[in-house]
Amino acid sequence: MKMKVGILGATGMVGQRFIQLLVDHPQFEVTAVAASDRSQGKTYGAACMWRIGGEMPAAIRSMPVQPPAPPLDCDLVFSSLPGDIARETEGSFAAAGYPVISNSSAYRMDEDVPLLIPEVNHDHLGLIEKQKRRYSSGGFIVTNPNCSTIMLALAIAPMHASFGVASTVATTLQALSGAGYPGVASLDILDNVLPYIGGEEEKIEAETTKILGKFVDNRIELAPMAVSAQCHRVNVVDGHMAAVRVKFVRKPELRELRESLERFRSLPQELGLFSAPARPIVVRDEQDRPQPRLDRDAGNGMTITVGRLMPDSVMDYRFVVLSHNTIRGAAGAAILNAELLVARGPLGTRSVP
Ligand SMILES: NC(=O)c1ccc[n+]([C@@H]2O[C@H](COP(=O)([O-])OP(=O)(O)OC[C@H]3O[C@@H](n4cnc5c(N)ncnc54)[C@H](OP(=O)(O)O)[C@@H]3O)[C@@H](O)[C@H]2O)c1
């Protein structure tokens, strides 16, 4: 029996990825889709401008788009709602007893909400227990990080575990699909780079220390590292990139650093979770990689690619990292979180809602 899932924000860029990635999923089946009042009452096929490759799955096309409010006919909800409405809406689903697996920023920094990358901080799932104080219904919220934070935190996690990251500086080059649809006006981005993405730098700086923090005494002890981010929107459809510099507590040899990335595997790989890539991180040695067009689909969009790994004359080392922003950075990340919750968390045992 598959679990029934609802998607909030199902017609957007991330919502469409959810639909695409869940079409043949062995554990989850989409049974409800919800979006704004612009779309409600229409069929999904009529409401959604399908903007990702391939065909809109036939089974979804005729589904009615519903308001994003409980009750929905599902056992859990994936949310890809805009941050400003996600807090109230996601909270109302959790209060009504639904597990909420969210992409939005609304709850990421709450002290009782896991900000999860299953390969990095699966022990943070322990925070869910604390949400029983907030939601007596048994509902809860789990979030995945911002799309640029995910690739930065995943890349530096093995380095931090082995050598201690004292500080990191990241300069991002972020794809257009990261701004949703219709997103950035063409006259603003053609022949151009925009050196500002609202709220993004603050999110990367705050979220990274929570993700890499330790789960001690039922709370997260933030990782003691300085994180600095500058974000840019570039004329690329999919695939966020970041140029990163790192200073270590104990400076490793280049060979040791490379090995820590290459050999990195974690619980999702051990458990064989359906969306877990065989290798979370691939290191490339060609001098002109990674590139969005060539590397964003590595591991079905769930592997991040690191290249240009070399000593740095100001910090200790530098590298470039790339990931698929709507897969590893959003829908794929949330689905992997849900798979972990089935394998090791409350979704494996509960009857919902
Ligand atoms: N794009 C990425 O790479 C990415 C990565 C990580 C996280 N995120 C986060 O994921 C969320 C969605 O991003 P997106 O790129 O998919 O945005 P998007 O393309 O603009 O889609 C937004 C979705 O939310 C719905 N919506 C908008 N206003 C609503 C309202 N007032 N009530 C109910 N539904 C409403 C839209 O429905 P209609 O179609 O009916 O308007 C649409 O389904 C955001 O919080 C974003 O920060 C995005």
mmCIF file of C-alpha atoms and ligand atoms in Angstrom:
data_model
loop_
_atom_site.group_PDB
_atom_site.id
_atom_site.type_symbol
_atom_site.label_atom_id
_atom_site.label_comp_id
_atom_site.label_asym_id
_atom_site.label_seq_id
_atom_site.Cartn_x
_atom_site.Cartn_y
_atom_site.Cartn_z
ATOM 1 C CA MET A 1 0.000 0.000 0.000
ATOM 2 C CA LYS A 2 1.440 3.352 -1.021
ATOM 3 C CA MET A 3 1.054 6.369 1.249
ATOM 4 C CA LYS A 4 -1.288 9.001 -0.148
ATOM 5 C CA VAL A 5 0.355 12.406 -0.572
ATOM 6 C CA GLY A 6 -0.975 15.884 -1.169
ATOM 7 C CA ILE A 7 1.093 18.627 -2.788
ATOM 8 C CA LEU A 8 0.603 22.242 -1.701
ATOM 9 C CA GLY A 9 1.770 24.655 -4.389
ATOM 10 C CA ALA A 10 1.464 21.810 -6.908
ATOM 11 C CA THR A 11 1.281 24.048 -9.993
ATOM 12 C CA GLY A 12 4.607 25.870 -9.380
ATOM 13 C CA MET A 13 8.145 25.023 -10.474
ATOM 14 C CA VAL A 14 8.807 22.876 -7.406
ATOM 15 C CA GLY A 15 5.282 21.451 -7.380
ATOM 16 C CA GLN A 16 5.739 20.223 -10.947
ATOM 17 C CA ARG A 17 8.990 18.507 -9.950
ATOM 18 C CA PHE A 18 7.139 16.782 -7.111
ATOM 19 C CA ILE A 19 4.554 15.485 -9.597
ATOM 20 C CA GLN A 20 7.281 14.307 -11.986
ATOM 21 C CA LEU A 21 9.414 12.610 -9.318
ATOM 22 C CA LEU A 22 6.443 10.912 -7.634
ATOM 23 C CA VAL A 23 4.843 9.465 -10.755
ATOM 24 C CA ASP A 24 6.423 6.017 -10.348
ATOM 25 C CA HIS A 25 7.440 6.236 -6.711
ATOM 26 C CA PRO A 26 7.222 2.889 -4.897
ATOM 27 C CA GLN A 27 6.065 4.367 -1.558
ATOM 28 C CA PHE A 28 4.038 7.485 -2.368
ATOM 29 C CA GLU A 29 1.082 8.235 -4.597
ATOM 30 C CA VAL A 30 -0.249 11.738 -5.322
ATOM 31 C CA THR A 31 -3.926 11.889 -4.345
ATOM 32 C CA ALA A 32 -4.464 15.646 -3.831
ATOM 33 C CA VAL A 33 -3.104 18.832 -5.389
ATOM 34 C CA ALA A 34 -3.592 22.346 -4.046
ATOM 35 C CA ALA A 35 -2.662 25.841 -5.221
ATOM 36 C CA SER A 36 -3.876 29.450 -5.139
ATOM 37 C CA ASP A 37 -7.409 30.655 -5.849
ATOM 38 C CA ARG A 38 -6.211 31.367 -9.399
ATOM 39 C CA SER A 39 -6.098 27.601 -9.918
ATOM 40 C CA GLN A 40 -8.681 26.228 -7.501
ATOM 41 C CA GLY A 41 -11.704 24.589 -9.110
ATOM 42 C CA LYS A 42 -9.832 23.893 -12.357
ATOM 43 C CA THR A 43 -8.311 20.558 -13.289
ATOM 44 C CA TYR A 44 -4.554 20.366 -12.762
ATOM 45 C CA GLY A 45 -4.165 20.152 -16.564
ATOM 46 C CA ALA A 46 -6.045 23.424 -17.050
ATOM 47 C CA ALA A 47 -4.420 25.285 -14.143
ATOM 48 C CA CYS A 48 -0.785 24.304 -14.585
ATOM 49 C CA MET A 49 1.618 25.714 -17.183
ATOM 50 C CA TRP A 50 3.819 22.591 -17.384
ATOM 51 C CA ARG A 51 7.304 24.085 -17.609
ATOM 52 C CA ILE A 52 9.605 21.120 -17.026
ATOM 53 C CA GLY A 53 10.634 18.470 -19.557
ATOM 54 C CA GLY A 54 8.473 15.552 -20.587
ATOM 55 C CA GLU A 55 4.698 15.209 -20.415
ATOM 56 C CA MET A 56 2.429 16.094 -17.538
ATOM 57 C CA PRO A 57 1.548 12.662 -16.043
ATOM 58 C CA ALA A 58 -1.872 11.563 -17.319
ATOM 59 C CA ALA A 59 -3.167 10.559 -13.863
ATOM 60 C CA ILE A 60 -2.648 14.100 -12.525
ATOM 61 C CA ARG A 61 -4.072 15.985 -15.489
ATOM 62 C CA SER A 62 -7.709 15.486 -14.494
ATOM 63 C CA MET A 63 -7.236 15.977 -10.730
ATOM 64 C CA PRO A 64 -9.105 18.976 -9.284
ATOM 65 C CA VAL A 65 -6.940 21.717 -7.784
ATOM 66 C CA GLN A 66 -8.084 22.309 -4.220
ATOM 67 C CA PRO A 67 -7.498 25.058 -1.662
ATOM 68 C CA PRO A 68 -4.408 24.413 0.487
ATOM 69 C CA ALA A 69 -6.386 23.762 3.670
ATOM 70 C CA PRO A 70 -7.150 20.622 5.650
ATOM 71 C CA PRO A 71 -8.782 18.197 5.208
ATOM 72 C CA LEU A 72 -7.213 16.796 2.031
ATOM 73 C CA ASP A 73 -7.434 13.147 1.020
ATOM 74 C CA CYS A 74 -3.851 12.212 1.881
ATOM 75 C CA ASP A 75 -1.615 10.769 4.614
ATOM 76 C CA LEU A 76 1.024 13.509 4.405
ATOM 77 C CA VAL A 77 1.600 16.770 2.556
ATOM 78 C CA PHE A 78 4.565 18.038 0.622
ATOM 79 C CA SER A 79 4.601 21.825 0.605
ATOM 80 C CA SER A 80 6.086 24.117 -2.011
ATOM 81 C CA LEU A 81 4.121 27.197 -1.067
ATOM 82 C CA PRO A 82 5.623 30.701 -1.106
ATOM 83 C CA GLY A 83 7.286 31.493 2.225
ATOM 84 C CA ASP A 84 4.851 34.271 3.166
ATOM 85 C CA ILE A 85 1.786 32.016 3.210
ATOM 86 C CA ALA A 86 3.513 28.781 4.213
ATOM 87 C CA ARG A 87 3.666 29.538 7.937
ATOM 88 C CA GLU A 88 -0.057 29.691 8.515
ATOM 89 C CA THR A 89 -0.965 27.008 5.964
ATOM 90 C CA GLU A 90 1.656 24.418 6.918
ATOM 91 C CA GLY A 91 0.926 25.036 10.593
ATOM 92 C CA SER A 92 -2.767 24.370 10.017
ATOM 93 C CA PHE A 93 -1.986 21.000 8.383
ATOM 94 C CA ALA A 94 0.323 19.986 11.237
ATOM 95 C CA ALA A 95 -2.324 21.073 13.757
ATOM 96 C CA ALA A 96 -4.842 18.898 11.910
ATOM 97 C CA GLY A 97 -2.572 15.859 12.326
ATOM 98 C CA TYR A 98 -0.740 15.759 8.990
ATOM 99 C CA PRO A 99 2.999 15.276 8.600
ATOM 100 C CA VAL A 100 4.216 18.288 6.593
ATOM 101 C CA ILE A 101 7.383 17.903 4.523
ATOM 102 C CA SER A 102 8.190 21.442 3.488
ATOM 103 C CA ASN A 103 10.391 23.250 0.997
ATOM 104 C CA SER A 104 9.456 26.660 2.246
ATOM 105 C CA SER A 105 11.537 28.825 4.516
ATOM 106 C CA ALA A 106 8.741 29.498 7.022
ATOM 107 C CA TYR A 107 9.686 26.929 9.698
ATOM 108 C CA ARG A 108 13.311 26.118 8.835
ATOM 109 C CA MET A 109 14.881 27.956 11.762
ATOM 110 C CA ASP A 110 12.291 27.020 14.413
ATOM 111 C CA GLU A 111 14.104 25.322 17.258
ATOM 112 C CA ASP A 112 11.868 22.229 17.238
ATOM 113 C CA VAL A 113 11.843 21.729 13.452
ATOM 114 C CA PRO A 114 14.448 19.551 11.698
ATOM 115 C CA LEU A 115 16.225 21.280 8.803
ATOM 116 C CA LEU A 116 17.163 18.059 7.166
ATOM 117 C CA ILE A 117 19.677 16.739 4.659
ATOM 118 C CA PRO A 118 19.411 12.982 5.212
ATOM 119 C CA GLU A 119 23.084 12.358 4.406
ATOM 120 C CA VAL A 120 24.238 15.067 6.822
ATOM 121 C CA ASN A 121 22.036 15.352 9.909
ATOM 122 C CA HIS A 122 19.562 12.467 10.065
ATOM 123 C CA ASP A 123 19.920 12.523 13.874
ATOM 124 C CA HIS A 124 18.129 15.920 13.884
ATOM 125 C CA LEU A 125 14.894 13.948 13.335
ATOM 126 C CA GLY A 126 14.933 13.683 17.139
ATOM 127 C CA LEU A 127 13.499 17.231 17.186
ATOM 128 C CA ILE A 128 10.139 15.936 15.960
ATOM 129 C CA GLU A 129 9.430 14.576 19.425
ATOM 130 C CA LYS A 130 9.498 18.175 20.728
ATOM 131 C CA GLN A 131 6.715 19.170 18.343
ATOM 132 C CA LYS A 132 4.273 17.087 20.390
ATOM 133 C CA ARG A 133 4.125 20.145 22.659
ATOM 134 C CA ARG A 134 3.046 22.285 19.722
ATOM 135 C CA TYR A 135 0.754 19.803 17.911
ATOM 136 C CA SER A 136 -1.222 17.429 20.153
ATOM 137 C CA SER A 137 -2.756 16.040 16.937
ATOM 138 C CA GLY A 138 0.413 14.053 16.141
ATOM 139 C CA GLY A 139 1.130 16.239 13.102
ATOM 140 C CA PHE A 140 4.630 17.615 12.621
ATOM 141 C CA ILE A 141 6.796 19.648 10.241
ATOM 142 C CA VAL A 142 10.106 18.705 8.660
ATOM 143 C CA THR A 143 11.882 21.106 6.307
ATOM 144 C CA ASN A 144 14.607 20.963 3.715
ATOM 145 C CA PRO A 145 17.099 23.798 3.326
ATOM 146 C CA ASN A 146 17.205 26.600 0.807
ATOM 147 C CA CYS A 147 18.319 25.353 -2.625
ATOM 148 C CA SER A 148 21.793 26.942 -2.403
ATOM 149 C CA THR A 149 22.275 26.040 1.251
ATOM 150 C CA ILE A 150 21.772 22.353 0.456
ATOM 151 C CA MET A 151 24.716 22.129 -1.932
ATOM 152 C CA LEU A 152 26.997 24.184 0.305
ATOM 153 C CA ALA A 153 26.156 22.225 3.469
ATOM 154 C CA LEU A 154 26.357 18.854 1.710
ATOM 155 C CA ALA A 155 29.752 19.713 0.181
ATOM 156 C CA ILE A 156 31.326 20.936 3.402
ATOM 157 C CA ALA A 157 29.740 18.297 5.694
ATOM 158 C CA PRO A 158 32.412 15.615 5.069
ATOM 159 C CA MET A 159 35.154 18.254 5.305
ATOM 160 C CA HIS A 160 33.729 19.550 8.573
ATOM 161 C CA ALA A 161 33.426 16.048 10.043
ATOM 162 C CA SER A 162 37.067 15.229 9.238
ATOM 163 C CA PHE A 163 38.954 18.505 9.632
ATOM 164 C CA GLY A 164 36.614 21.098 11.161
ATOM 165 C CA VAL A 165 35.486 24.012 9.002
ATOM 166 C CA ALA A 166 36.329 27.291 10.746
ATOM 167 C CA SER A 167 34.869 29.568 8.079
ATOM 168 C CA THR A 168 33.496 29.467 4.575
ATOM 169 C CA VAL A 169 32.715 32.070 1.918
ATOM 170 C CA ALA A 170 30.291 31.198 -0.890
ATOM 171 C CA THR A 171 29.485 33.194 -4.022
ATOM 172 C CA THR A 172 26.463 31.727 -5.773
ATOM 173 C CA LEU A 173 25.350 31.793 -9.418
ATOM 174 C CA GLN A 174 21.704 30.783 -9.250
ATOM 175 C CA ALA A 175 19.440 29.519 -11.990
ATOM 176 C CA LEU A 176 16.200 31.145 -13.157
ATOM 177 C CA SER A 177 13.939 28.249 -12.095
ATOM 178 C CA GLY A 178 14.957 29.078 -8.528
ATOM 179 C CA ALA A 179 12.763 32.170 -8.780
ATOM 180 C CA GLY A 180 9.636 30.145 -9.613
ATOM 181 C CA TYR A 181 7.372 30.780 -12.588
ATOM 182 C CA PRO A 182 7.211 33.253 -14.323
ATOM 183 C CA GLY A 183 10.072 34.420 -12.119
ATOM 184 C CA VAL A 184 12.539 37.055 -13.310
ATOM 185 C CA ALA A 185 11.469 39.269 -16.250
ATOM 186 C CA SER A 186 13.404 38.437 -19.436
ATOM 187 C CA LEU A 187 14.429 42.084 -19.911
ATOM 188 C CA ASP A 188 16.084 41.981 -16.493
ATOM 189 C CA ILE A 189 18.097 38.808 -16.998
ATOM 190 C CA LEU A 190 18.977 38.523 -20.709
ATOM 191 C CA ASP A 191 22.532 39.768 -21.264
ATOM 192 C CA ASN A 192 22.743 40.330 -17.531
ATOM 193 C CA VAL A 193 23.553 39.101 -14.007
ATOM 194 C CA LEU A 194 21.541 40.255 -10.987
ATOM 195 C CA PRO A 195 23.627 40.665 -7.810
ATOM 196 C CA TYR A 196 20.674 40.411 -5.429
ATOM 197 C CA ILE A 197 18.227 37.642 -4.479
ATOM 198 C CA GLY A 198 16.025 38.775 -1.607
ATOM 199 C CA GLY A 199 16.685 36.965 1.684
ATOM 200 C CA GLU A 200 18.971 34.378 0.103
ATOM 201 C CA GLU A 201 22.281 35.405 1.648
ATOM 202 C CA GLU A 202 20.803 35.470 5.146
ATOM 203 C CA LYS A 203 19.236 32.036 4.640
ATOM 204 C CA ILE A 204 22.509 30.425 3.542
ATOM 205 C CA GLU A 205 24.418 31.972 6.434
ATOM 206 C CA ALA A 206 21.896 30.955 9.117
ATOM 207 C CA GLU A 207 20.777 27.566 7.790
ATOM 208 C CA THR A 208 24.271 26.151 7.245
ATOM 209 C CA THR A 209 25.215 26.372 10.927
ATOM 210 C CA LYS A 210 21.933 24.716 11.969
ATOM 211 C CA ILE A 211 22.328 21.831 9.491
ATOM 212 C CA LEU A 212 25.924 21.195 10.537
ATOM 213 C CA GLY A 213 25.093 21.688 14.205
ATOM 214 C CA LYS A 214 25.047 18.899 16.791
ATOM 215 C CA PHE A 215 21.872 17.387 18.231
ATOM 216 C CA VAL A 216 22.661 17.532 21.956
ATOM 217 C CA ASP A 217 20.225 17.481 24.921
ATOM 218 C CA ASN A 218 17.237 17.562 22.598
ATOM 219 C CA ARG A 219 18.338 20.743 20.846
ATOM 220 C CA ILE A 220 20.621 21.864 18.033
ATOM 221 C CA GLU A 221 23.969 23.347 19.012
ATOM 222 C CA LEU A 222 24.863 25.543 16.034
ATOM 223 C CA ALA A 223 28.119 24.643 14.270
ATOM 224 C CA PRO A 224 30.831 27.078 15.415
ATOM 225 C CA MET A 225 31.769 28.371 11.974
ATOM 226 C CA ALA A 226 31.532 31.692 10.161
ATOM 227 C CA VAL A 227 29.544 31.563 6.913
ATOM 228 C CA SER A 228 29.461 34.393 4.380
ATOM 229 C CA ALA A 229 27.349 34.313 1.214
ATOM 230 C CA GLN A 230 26.827 36.541 -1.824
ATOM 231 C CA CYS A 231 24.092 35.536 -4.259
ATOM 232 C CA HIS A 232 23.603 36.240 -7.957
ATOM 233 C CA ARG A 233 20.865 35.324 -10.420
ATOM 234 C CA VAL A 234 22.282 34.186 -13.774
ATOM 235 C CA ASN A 235 20.837 33.350 -17.162
ATOM 236 C CA VAL A 236 20.701 29.549 -16.683
ATOM 237 C CA VAL A 237 17.447 27.572 -16.562
ATOM 238 C CA ASP A 238 18.286 24.872 -13.967
ATOM 239 C CA GLY A 239 21.342 24.249 -11.788
ATOM 240 C CA HIS A 240 22.712 26.438 -9.008
ATOM 241 C CA MET A 241 26.462 26.892 -8.745
ATOM 242 C CA ALA A 242 28.653 28.329 -5.996
ATOM 243 C CA ALA A 243 32.320 29.286 -5.827
ATOM 244 C CA VAL A 244 33.359 28.381 -2.279
ATOM 245 C CA ARG A 245 36.402 29.084 -0.113
ATOM 246 C CA VAL A 246 37.046 27.242 3.141
ATOM 247 C CA LYS A 247 39.342 27.742 6.125
ATOM 248 C CA PHE A 248 39.893 24.717 8.369
ATOM 249 C CA VAL A 249 40.536 24.147 12.048
ATOM 250 C CA ARG A 250 43.102 21.511 10.983
ATOM 251 C CA LYS A 251 44.240 22.135 7.424
ATOM 252 C CA PRO A 252 44.240 18.846 5.481
ATOM 253 C CA GLU A 253 46.408 17.843 2.541
ATOM 254 C CA LEU A 254 44.630 18.322 -0.787
ATOM 255 C CA ARG A 255 44.612 14.527 -1.224
ATOM 256 C CA GLU A 256 42.880 14.034 2.158
ATOM 257 C CA LEU A 257 40.317 16.696 1.342
ATOM 258 C CA ARG A 258 39.497 15.136 -2.013
ATOM 259 C CA GLU A 259 39.195 11.682 -0.420
ATOM 260 C CA SER A 260 36.801 12.956 2.249
ATOM 261 C CA LEU A 261 34.445 14.092 -0.527
ATOM 262 C CA GLU A 262 34.903 11.083 -2.810
ATOM 263 C CA ARG A 263 34.291 8.443 -0.198
ATOM 264 C CA PHE A 264 31.348 10.241 1.434
ATOM 265 C CA ARG A 265 28.313 7.963 1.820
ATOM 266 C CA SER A 266 25.710 8.072 4.565
ATOM 267 C CA LEU A 267 22.529 6.565 5.962
ATOM 268 C CA PRO A 268 20.339 7.040 2.835
ATOM 269 C CA GLN A 269 22.880 5.046 0.813
ATOM 270 C CA GLU A 270 23.106 2.331 3.518
ATOM 271 C CA LEU A 271 19.322 2.074 3.687
ATOM 272 C CA GLY A 272 19.032 2.110 -0.118
ATOM 273 C CA LEU A 273 16.383 4.851 -0.040
ATOM 274 C CA PHE A 274 14.666 5.120 -3.424
ATOM 275 C CA SER A 275 15.758 8.724 -4.172
ATOM 276 C CA ALA A 276 19.221 8.443 -2.616
ATOM 277 C CA PRO A 277 21.976 8.702 -5.230
ATOM 278 C CA ALA A 278 24.704 6.051 -5.083
ATOM 279 C CA ARG A 279 27.166 8.925 -4.588
ATOM 280 C CA PRO A 280 25.911 12.124 -2.918
ATOM 281 C CA ILE A 281 29.049 13.993 -4.068
ATOM 282 C CA VAL A 282 31.025 13.516 -7.273
ATOM 283 C CA VAL A 283 34.423 15.181 -7.607
ATOM 284 C CA ARG A 284 35.495 16.119 -11.143
ATOM 285 C CA ASP A 285 39.075 16.922 -12.082
ATOM 286 C CA GLU A 286 38.532 18.520 -15.508
ATOM 287 C CA GLN A 287 39.496 22.189 -15.289
ATOM 288 C CA ASP A 288 36.184 23.384 -16.783
ATOM 289 C CA ARG A 289 33.704 21.405 -14.624
ATOM 290 C CA PRO A 290 31.182 21.521 -13.042
ATOM 291 C CA GLN A 291 28.841 23.218 -15.519
ATOM 292 C CA PRO A 292 25.049 23.518 -15.086
ATOM 293 C CA ARG A 293 24.149 22.021 -18.468
ATOM 294 C CA LEU A 294 26.539 19.087 -18.151
ATOM 295 C CA ASP A 295 26.350 18.237 -14.460
ATOM 296 C CA ARG A 296 22.939 19.181 -13.018
ATOM 297 C CA ASP A 297 21.430 15.760 -13.823
ATOM 298 C CA ALA A 298 24.153 13.739 -12.090
ATOM 299 C CA GLY A 299 22.567 10.991 -9.973
ATOM 300 C CA ASN A 300 19.127 11.870 -11.418
ATOM 301 C CA GLY A 301 19.586 15.396 -10.062
ATOM 302 C CA MET A 302 20.383 14.196 -6.524
ATOM 303 C CA THR A 303 24.195 14.149 -6.749
ATOM 304 C CA ILE A 304 26.098 17.392 -6.276
ATOM 305 C CA THR A 305 29.252 17.935 -8.307
ATOM 306 C CA VAL A 306 32.433 19.479 -6.918
ATOM 307 C CA GLY A 307 35.270 20.654 -9.144
ATOM 308 C CA ARG A 308 38.126 23.175 -9.257
ATOM 309 C CA LEU A 309 39.264 21.858 -5.860
ATOM 310 C CA MET A 310 42.576 23.529 -5.126
ATOM 311 C CA PRO A 311 44.583 25.482 -2.519
ATOM 312 C CA ASP A 312 43.545 29.084 -2.016
ATOM 313 C CA SER A 313 45.946 31.931 -1.275
ATOM 314 C CA VAL A 314 43.604 33.679 1.195
ATOM 315 C CA MET A 315 41.608 30.827 2.780
ATOM 316 C CA ASP A 316 42.930 27.204 2.826
ATOM 317 C CA TYR A 317 41.089 25.684 -0.157
ATOM 318 C CA ARG A 318 38.554 26.607 -2.800
ATOM 319 C CA PHE A 319 36.173 24.710 -5.057
ATOM 320 C CA VAL A 320 33.082 25.093 -7.231
ATOM 321 C CA VAL A 321 29.920 23.143 -6.406
ATOM 322 C CA LEU A 322 26.831 22.587 -8.509
ATOM 323 C CA SER A 323 23.432 21.031 -7.864
ATOM 324 C CA HIS A 324 20.018 20.747 -9.497
ATOM 325 C CA ASN A 325 18.032 23.391 -7.633
ATOM 326 C CA THR A 326 14.528 21.973 -8.121
ATOM 327 C CA ILE A 327 15.590 18.333 -7.502
ATOM 328 C CA ARG A 328 18.372 18.076 -4.846
ATOM 329 C CA GLY A 329 17.591 21.677 -3.926
ATOM 330 C CA ALA A 330 13.827 21.231 -3.503
ATOM 331 C CA ALA A 331 11.390 18.448 -4.511
ATOM 332 C CA GLY A 332 13.945 15.605 -4.566
ATOM 333 C CA ALA A 333 15.273 16.752 -1.185
ATOM 334 C CA ALA A 334 11.790 16.722 0.358
ATOM 335 C CA ILE A 335 10.995 13.286 -1.087
ATOM 336 C CA LEU A 336 14.274 11.906 0.294
ATOM 337 C CA ASN A 337 13.306 13.393 3.669
ATOM 338 C CA ALA A 338 9.965 11.583 3.491
ATOM 339 C CA GLU A 339 11.683 8.303 2.571
ATOM 340 C CA LEU A 340 13.932 8.698 5.609
ATOM 341 C CA LEU A 341 10.878 9.396 7.774
ATOM 342 C CA VAL A 342 9.357 6.126 6.563
ATOM 343 C CA ALA A 343 12.574 4.161 7.135
ATOM 344 C CA ARG A 344 13.688 5.715 10.414
ATOM 345 C CA GLY A 345 11.076 8.187 11.581
ATOM 346 C CA PRO A 346 7.440 8.498 12.579
ATOM 347 C CA LEU A 347 6.065 7.787 9.084
ATOM 348 C CA GLY A 348 7.162 4.174 9.412
ATOM 349 C CA THR A 349 4.846 3.459 12.314
ATOM 350 C CA ARG A 350 1.975 5.904 12.319
ATOM 351 C CA SER A 351 -1.502 5.659 10.937
ATOM 352 C CA VAL A 352 -2.388 9.100 9.552
ATOM 353 C CA PRO A 353 -4.239 11.430 10.177
HETATM 354 N N1 LIG B 1 12.357 26.966 -7.320
HETATM 355 C C1 LIG B 1 13.329 26.455 -6.546
HETATM 356 O O1 LIG B 1 14.421 26.076 -7.028
HETATM 357 C C2 LIG B 1 13.128 26.310 -5.067
HETATM 358 C C3 LIG B 1 14.079 25.602 -4.343
HETATM 359 C C4 LIG B 1 13.911 25.440 -2.969
HETATM 360 C C5 LIG B 1 12.804 25.973 -2.357
HETATM 361 N N2 LIG B 1 11.881 26.674 -3.079
HETATM 362 C C6 LIG B 1 10.723 27.199 -2.357
HETATM 363 O O2 LIG B 1 9.566 26.462 -2.781
HETATM 364 C C7 LIG B 1 8.423 27.323 -2.783
HETATM 365 C C8 LIG B 1 7.788 27.310 -4.163
HETATM 366 O O3 LIG B 1 8.711 27.783 -5.120
HETATM 367 P P1 LIG B 1 8.403 27.689 -6.681
HETATM 368 O O4 LIG B 1 9.684 28.019 -7.331
HETATM 369 O O5 LIG B 1 7.715 26.425 -7.008
HETATM 370 O O6 LIG B 1 7.357 28.919 -6.855
HETATM 371 P P2 LIG B 1 6.246 29.157 -7.980
HETATM 372 O O7 LIG B 1 6.641 28.549 -9.283
HETATM 373 O O8 LIG B 1 5.932 30.610 -7.941
HETATM 374 O O9 LIG B 1 4.949 28.352 -7.438
HETATM 375 C C9 LIG B 1 4.234 28.766 -6.301
HETATM 376 C C10 LIG B 1 3.117 27.788 -6.010
HETATM 377 O O10 LIG B 1 2.399 28.242 -4.851
HETATM 378 C C11 LIG B 1 1.039 28.521 -5.201
HETATM 379 N N3 LIG B 1 0.593 29.742 -4.522
HETATM 380 C C12 LIG B 1 1.036 31.008 -4.704
HETATM 381 N N4 LIG B 1 0.356 31.872 -3.897
HETATM 382 C C13 LIG B 1 -0.527 31.119 -3.207
HETATM 383 C C14 LIG B 1 -1.541 31.426 -2.255
HETATM 384 N N5 LIG B 1 -1.757 32.678 -1.819
HETATM 385 N N6 LIG B 1 -2.305 30.404 -1.766
HETATM 386 C C15 LIG B 1 -2.087 29.132 -2.176
HETATM 387 N N7 LIG B 1 -1.160 28.784 -3.095
HETATM 388 C C16 LIG B 1 -0.390 29.766 -3.609
HETATM 389 C C17 LIG B 1 1.043 28.710 -6.707
HETATM 390 O O11 LIG B 1 -0.261 28.438 -7.194
HETATM 391 P P3 LIG B 1 -0.859 29.127 -8.554
HETATM 392 O O12 LIG B 1 -0.178 28.423 -9.714
HETATM 393 O O13 LIG B 1 -2.306 28.825 -8.447
HETATM 394 O O14 LIG B 1 -0.530 30.595 -8.479
HETATM 395 C C18 LIG B 1 2.083 27.678 -7.123
HETATM 396 O O15 LIG B 1 1.504 26.397 -7.113
HETATM 397 C C19 LIG B 1 8.912 28.691 -2.315
HETATM 398 O O16 LIG B 1 8.742 28.806 -0.927
HETATM 399 C C20 LIG B 1 10.394 28.658 -2.655
HETATM 400 O O17 LIG B 1 11.139 29.523 -1.862
HETATM 401 C C21 LIG B 1 11.999 26.846 -4.416
#
